[in-house]
Short mmCIF file of C-alpha atoms in Angstrom, two decimals:
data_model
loop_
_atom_site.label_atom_id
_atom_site.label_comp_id
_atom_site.label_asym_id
_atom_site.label_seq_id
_atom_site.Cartn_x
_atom_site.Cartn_y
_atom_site.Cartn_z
CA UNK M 1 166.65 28.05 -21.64
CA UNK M 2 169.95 29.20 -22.66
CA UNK M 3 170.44 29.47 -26.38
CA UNK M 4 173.87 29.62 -26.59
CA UNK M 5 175.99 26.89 -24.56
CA UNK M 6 179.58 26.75 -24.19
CA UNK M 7 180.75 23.90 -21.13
CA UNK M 8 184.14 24.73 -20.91
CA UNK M 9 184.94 27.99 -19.05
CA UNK M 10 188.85 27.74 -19.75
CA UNK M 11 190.73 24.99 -21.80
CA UNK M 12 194.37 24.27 -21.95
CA UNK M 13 196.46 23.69 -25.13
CA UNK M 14 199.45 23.08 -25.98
CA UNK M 15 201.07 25.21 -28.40
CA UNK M 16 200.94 23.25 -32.04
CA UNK M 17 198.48 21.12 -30.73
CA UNK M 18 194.65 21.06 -31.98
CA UNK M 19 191.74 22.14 -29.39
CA UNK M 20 188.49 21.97 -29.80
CA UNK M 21 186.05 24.35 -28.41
CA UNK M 22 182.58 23.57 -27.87
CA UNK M 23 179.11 25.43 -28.60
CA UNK M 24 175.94 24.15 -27.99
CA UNK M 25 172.74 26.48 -29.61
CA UNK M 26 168.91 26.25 -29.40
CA UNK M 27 166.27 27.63 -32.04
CA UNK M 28 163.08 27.09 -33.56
CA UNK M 29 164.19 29.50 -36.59
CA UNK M 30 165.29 27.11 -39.92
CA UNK M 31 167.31 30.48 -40.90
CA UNK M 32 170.12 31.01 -38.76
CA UNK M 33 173.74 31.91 -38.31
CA UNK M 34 176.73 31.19 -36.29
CA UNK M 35 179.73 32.49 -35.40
CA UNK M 36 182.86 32.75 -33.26
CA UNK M 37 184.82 35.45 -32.16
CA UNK M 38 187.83 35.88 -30.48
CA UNK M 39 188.35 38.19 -27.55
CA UNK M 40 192.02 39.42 -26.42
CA UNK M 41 192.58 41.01 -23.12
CA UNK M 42 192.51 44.10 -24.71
CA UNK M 43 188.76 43.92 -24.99
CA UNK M 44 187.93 43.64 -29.15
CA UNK M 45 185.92 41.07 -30.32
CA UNK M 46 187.81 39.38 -33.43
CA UNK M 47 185.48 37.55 -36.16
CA UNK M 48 186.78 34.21 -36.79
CA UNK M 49 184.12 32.25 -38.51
CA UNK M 50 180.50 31.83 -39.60
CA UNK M 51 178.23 29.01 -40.72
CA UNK M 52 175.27 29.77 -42.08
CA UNK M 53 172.61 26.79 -40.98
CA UNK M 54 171.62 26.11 -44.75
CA UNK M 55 175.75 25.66 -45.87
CA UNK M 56 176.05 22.12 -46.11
CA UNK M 57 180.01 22.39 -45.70
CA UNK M 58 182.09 23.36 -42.67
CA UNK M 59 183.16 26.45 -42.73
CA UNK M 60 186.79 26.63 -42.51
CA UNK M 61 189.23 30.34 -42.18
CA UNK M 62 192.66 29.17 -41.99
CA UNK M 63 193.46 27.59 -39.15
CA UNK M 64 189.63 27.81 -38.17
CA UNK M 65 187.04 25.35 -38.90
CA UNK M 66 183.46 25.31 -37.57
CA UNK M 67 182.33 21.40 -37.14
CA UNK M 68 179.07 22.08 -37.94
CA UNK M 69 176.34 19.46 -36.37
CA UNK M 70 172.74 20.76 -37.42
CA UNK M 71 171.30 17.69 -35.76
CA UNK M 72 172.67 17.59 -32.38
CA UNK M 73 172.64 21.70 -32.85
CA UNK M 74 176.52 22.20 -32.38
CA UNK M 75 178.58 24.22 -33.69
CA UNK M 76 182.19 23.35 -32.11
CA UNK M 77 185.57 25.53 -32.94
CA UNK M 78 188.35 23.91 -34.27
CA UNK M 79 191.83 25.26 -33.76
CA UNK M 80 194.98 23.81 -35.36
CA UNK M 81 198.53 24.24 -34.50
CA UNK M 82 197.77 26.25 -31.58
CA UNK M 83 199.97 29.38 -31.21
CA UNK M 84 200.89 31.44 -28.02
CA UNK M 85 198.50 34.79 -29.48
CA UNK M 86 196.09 32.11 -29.66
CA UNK M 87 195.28 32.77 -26.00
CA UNK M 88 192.17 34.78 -25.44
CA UNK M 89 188.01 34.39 -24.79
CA UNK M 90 186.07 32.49 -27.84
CA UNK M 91 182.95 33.44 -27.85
CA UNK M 92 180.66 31.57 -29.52
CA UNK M 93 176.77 33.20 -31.04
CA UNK M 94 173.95 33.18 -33.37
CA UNK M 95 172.11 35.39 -34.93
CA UNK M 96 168.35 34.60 -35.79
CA UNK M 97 165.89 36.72 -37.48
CA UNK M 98 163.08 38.34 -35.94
CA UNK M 99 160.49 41.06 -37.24
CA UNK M 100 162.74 43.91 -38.52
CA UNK M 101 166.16 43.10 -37.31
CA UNK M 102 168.54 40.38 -36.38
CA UNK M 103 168.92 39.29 -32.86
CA UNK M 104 172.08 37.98 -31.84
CA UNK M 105 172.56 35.76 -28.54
CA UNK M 106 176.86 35.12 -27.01
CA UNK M 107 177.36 32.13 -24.96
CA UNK M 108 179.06 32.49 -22.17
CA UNK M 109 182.56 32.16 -23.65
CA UNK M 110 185.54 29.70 -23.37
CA UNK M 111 189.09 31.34 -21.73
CA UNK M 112 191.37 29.66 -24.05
CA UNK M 113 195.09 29.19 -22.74
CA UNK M 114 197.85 27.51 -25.02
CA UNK M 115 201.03 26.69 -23.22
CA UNK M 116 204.60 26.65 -24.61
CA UNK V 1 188.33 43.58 -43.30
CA UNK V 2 185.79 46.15 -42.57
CA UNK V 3 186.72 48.66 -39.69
CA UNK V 4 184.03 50.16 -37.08
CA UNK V 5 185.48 52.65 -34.47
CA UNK V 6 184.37 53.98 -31.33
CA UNK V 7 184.68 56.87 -29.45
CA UNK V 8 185.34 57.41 -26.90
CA UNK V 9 187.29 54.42 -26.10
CA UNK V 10 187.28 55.22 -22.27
CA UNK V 11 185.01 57.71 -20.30
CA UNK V 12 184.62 59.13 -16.98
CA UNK V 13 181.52 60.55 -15.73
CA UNK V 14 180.17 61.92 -12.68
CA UNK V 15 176.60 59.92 -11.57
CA UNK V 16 173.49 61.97 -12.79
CA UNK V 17 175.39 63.64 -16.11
CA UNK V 18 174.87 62.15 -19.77
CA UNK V 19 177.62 60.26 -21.80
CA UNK V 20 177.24 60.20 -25.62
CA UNK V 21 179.50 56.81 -27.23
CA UNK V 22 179.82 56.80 -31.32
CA UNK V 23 180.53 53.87 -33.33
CA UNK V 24 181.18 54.33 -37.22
CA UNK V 25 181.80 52.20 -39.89
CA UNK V 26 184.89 53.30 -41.77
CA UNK V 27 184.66 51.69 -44.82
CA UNK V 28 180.88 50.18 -45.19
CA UNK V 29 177.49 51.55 -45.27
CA UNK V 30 176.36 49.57 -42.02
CA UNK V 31 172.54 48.92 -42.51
CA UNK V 32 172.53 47.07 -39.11
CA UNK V 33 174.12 48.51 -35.94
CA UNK V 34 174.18 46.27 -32.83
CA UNK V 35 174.94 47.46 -28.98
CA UNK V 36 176.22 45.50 -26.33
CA UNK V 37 177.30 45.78 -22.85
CA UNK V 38 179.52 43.44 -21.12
CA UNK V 39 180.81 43.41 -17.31
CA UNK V 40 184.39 42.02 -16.31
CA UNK V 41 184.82 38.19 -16.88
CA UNK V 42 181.33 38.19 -18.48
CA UNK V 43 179.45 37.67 -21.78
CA UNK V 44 178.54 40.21 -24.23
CA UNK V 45 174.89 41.22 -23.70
CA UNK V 46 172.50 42.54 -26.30
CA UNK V 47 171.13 45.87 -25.54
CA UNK V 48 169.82 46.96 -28.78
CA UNK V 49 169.45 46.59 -32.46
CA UNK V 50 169.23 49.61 -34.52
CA UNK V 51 168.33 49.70 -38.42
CA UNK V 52 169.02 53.05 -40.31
CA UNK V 53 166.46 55.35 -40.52
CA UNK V 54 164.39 53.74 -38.03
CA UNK V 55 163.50 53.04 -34.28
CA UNK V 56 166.36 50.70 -32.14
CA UNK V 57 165.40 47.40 -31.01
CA UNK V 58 165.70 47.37 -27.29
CA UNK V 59 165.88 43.39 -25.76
CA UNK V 60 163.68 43.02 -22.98
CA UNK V 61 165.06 44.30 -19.25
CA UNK V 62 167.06 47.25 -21.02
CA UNK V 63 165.47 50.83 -20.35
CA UNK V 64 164.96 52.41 -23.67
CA UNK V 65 164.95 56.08 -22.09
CA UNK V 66 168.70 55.43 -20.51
CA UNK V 67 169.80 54.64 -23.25
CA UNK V 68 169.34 55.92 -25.82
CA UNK V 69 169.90 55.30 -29.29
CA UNK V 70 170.30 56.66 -32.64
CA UNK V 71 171.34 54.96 -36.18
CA UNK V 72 170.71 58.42 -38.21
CA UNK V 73 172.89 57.80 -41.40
CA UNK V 74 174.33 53.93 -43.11
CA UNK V 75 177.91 54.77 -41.01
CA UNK V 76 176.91 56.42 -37.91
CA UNK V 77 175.29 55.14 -34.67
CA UNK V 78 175.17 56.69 -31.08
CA UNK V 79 174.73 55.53 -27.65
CA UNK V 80 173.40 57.85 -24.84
CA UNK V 81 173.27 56.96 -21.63
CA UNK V 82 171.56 59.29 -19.41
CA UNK V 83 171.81 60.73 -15.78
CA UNK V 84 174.60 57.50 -15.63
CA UNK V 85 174.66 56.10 -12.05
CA UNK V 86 177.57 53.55 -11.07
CA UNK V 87 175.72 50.56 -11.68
CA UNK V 88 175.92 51.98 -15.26
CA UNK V 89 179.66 51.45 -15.48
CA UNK V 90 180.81 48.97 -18.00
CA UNK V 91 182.39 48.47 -21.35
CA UNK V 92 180.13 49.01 -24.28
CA UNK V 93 180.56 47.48 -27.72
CA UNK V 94 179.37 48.68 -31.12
CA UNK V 95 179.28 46.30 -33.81
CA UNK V 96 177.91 46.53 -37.41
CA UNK V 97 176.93 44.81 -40.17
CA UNK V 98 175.66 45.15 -43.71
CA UNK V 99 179.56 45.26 -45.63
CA UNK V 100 180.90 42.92 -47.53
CA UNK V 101 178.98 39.89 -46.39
CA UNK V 102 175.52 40.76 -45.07
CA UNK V 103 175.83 37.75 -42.48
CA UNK V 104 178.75 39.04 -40.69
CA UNK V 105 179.73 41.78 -37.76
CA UNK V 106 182.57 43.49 -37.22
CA UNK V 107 183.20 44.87 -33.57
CA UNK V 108 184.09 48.59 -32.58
CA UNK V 109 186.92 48.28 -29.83
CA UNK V 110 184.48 49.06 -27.40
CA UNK V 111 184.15 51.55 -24.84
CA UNK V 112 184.80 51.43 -20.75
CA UNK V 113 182.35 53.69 -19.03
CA UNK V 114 182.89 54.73 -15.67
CA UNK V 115 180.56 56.45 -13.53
CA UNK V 116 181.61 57.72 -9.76
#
């Protein structure tokens, strides 16, 4: 089973406009993180966010917030006022802990495209 | 933020020699030093965890004598791959973890292997 689902291989947006981009996750841990990075076509992987699963808020980083679902197991990205260099990969993952180290899982990422 | 470079940030190799890649934290004592391999238009993939002072983490399916790693000191991590064939070729990412915020990971820029 995958534990890290993202639907939507590429989105479009239109600049100023909000998107949402959505992550699925799967775990049997009660201790357990999420986060989203950014990827431009020059191949570094920006942090954006994290949620822990015990923070009982959203996490929010500017024009960044992390709609947080611990029921339904989302975690979905939230981007406001979409700008051009907002055009990259989002990668959504979560790290879990296991015996001695931390083992982090990527979905399969979301090509994000915001038009002018 | 924290910064973790790579180098080299491209190689070319010849199939059957040995390529060494370093990542280093610049301004952190990592404790936690992730690898990750990622083919064109695809996901990142775990390879390895690696904990200072001790014995990587491989993930299942990756072959711990190709590649090999080393986390000797809290800012310095290498990546060996050995007699590299083509199918090795790829871009390799470092990230670490253990700076400001335990929970997060900040990327190295990554590096693009290629073996002919």
């Amino acid at each position: 089973a995958q534990k890290i689902t993202q639907t939507q291989p590429g989105m479009f947006v239109q600049e100023k406009e909000a998107v949402t981009l959505d992550c699925t996750y799967d775990t049997s841990d009660q201790s357990y993180g999420l986060f989203w990075y950014k990827q431009p076509s020059s191949g570094e992987m920006i942090f954006l966010i994290y949620q822990g699963s015990y923070d009982e808020q959203n996490a929010t980083e500017g024009r960044y917030s992390l709609n947080f679902q611990k029921a339904r197991k989302s975690a979905n990205l939230v981007i406001s006022a979409s700008q051009l260099g907002d055009s990259a990969m989002y990668f959504c993952a979560m790290r879990e802990p296991r015996r001695g180290y931390q083992k982090v899982t990527f979905g399969t990422g979301t090509k994000l495209q915001v038009i002018p | 933020g924290a910064v973790v470079s790579q180098h080299p940030s491209w190689v070319i190799c010849k199939s059957g020699t040995s390529v060494k890649i370093e990542c280093r934290s610049l301004d952190f004592q990592a404790t936690t030093m992730f690898w990750y391999r990622q083919f064109p238009k695809q996901s990142l993939m775990l390879m390895a965890t690696s904990n200072e002072g001790s014995k990587a983490t491989y993930e299942q399916g990756v072959e711990k004598d190709k590649f090999l790693i080393n986390h000797a000191s809290l800012t310095l991590s290498t990546l060996t791959v050995t007699s590299a064939h083509p199918e090795d070729s790829s871009f390799y990412i470092c990230s670490a973890s253990g700076g400001l915020a335990v929970y997060e990971q900040y990327f190295g820029p990554g590096t693009r292997l290629t073996v002919t």
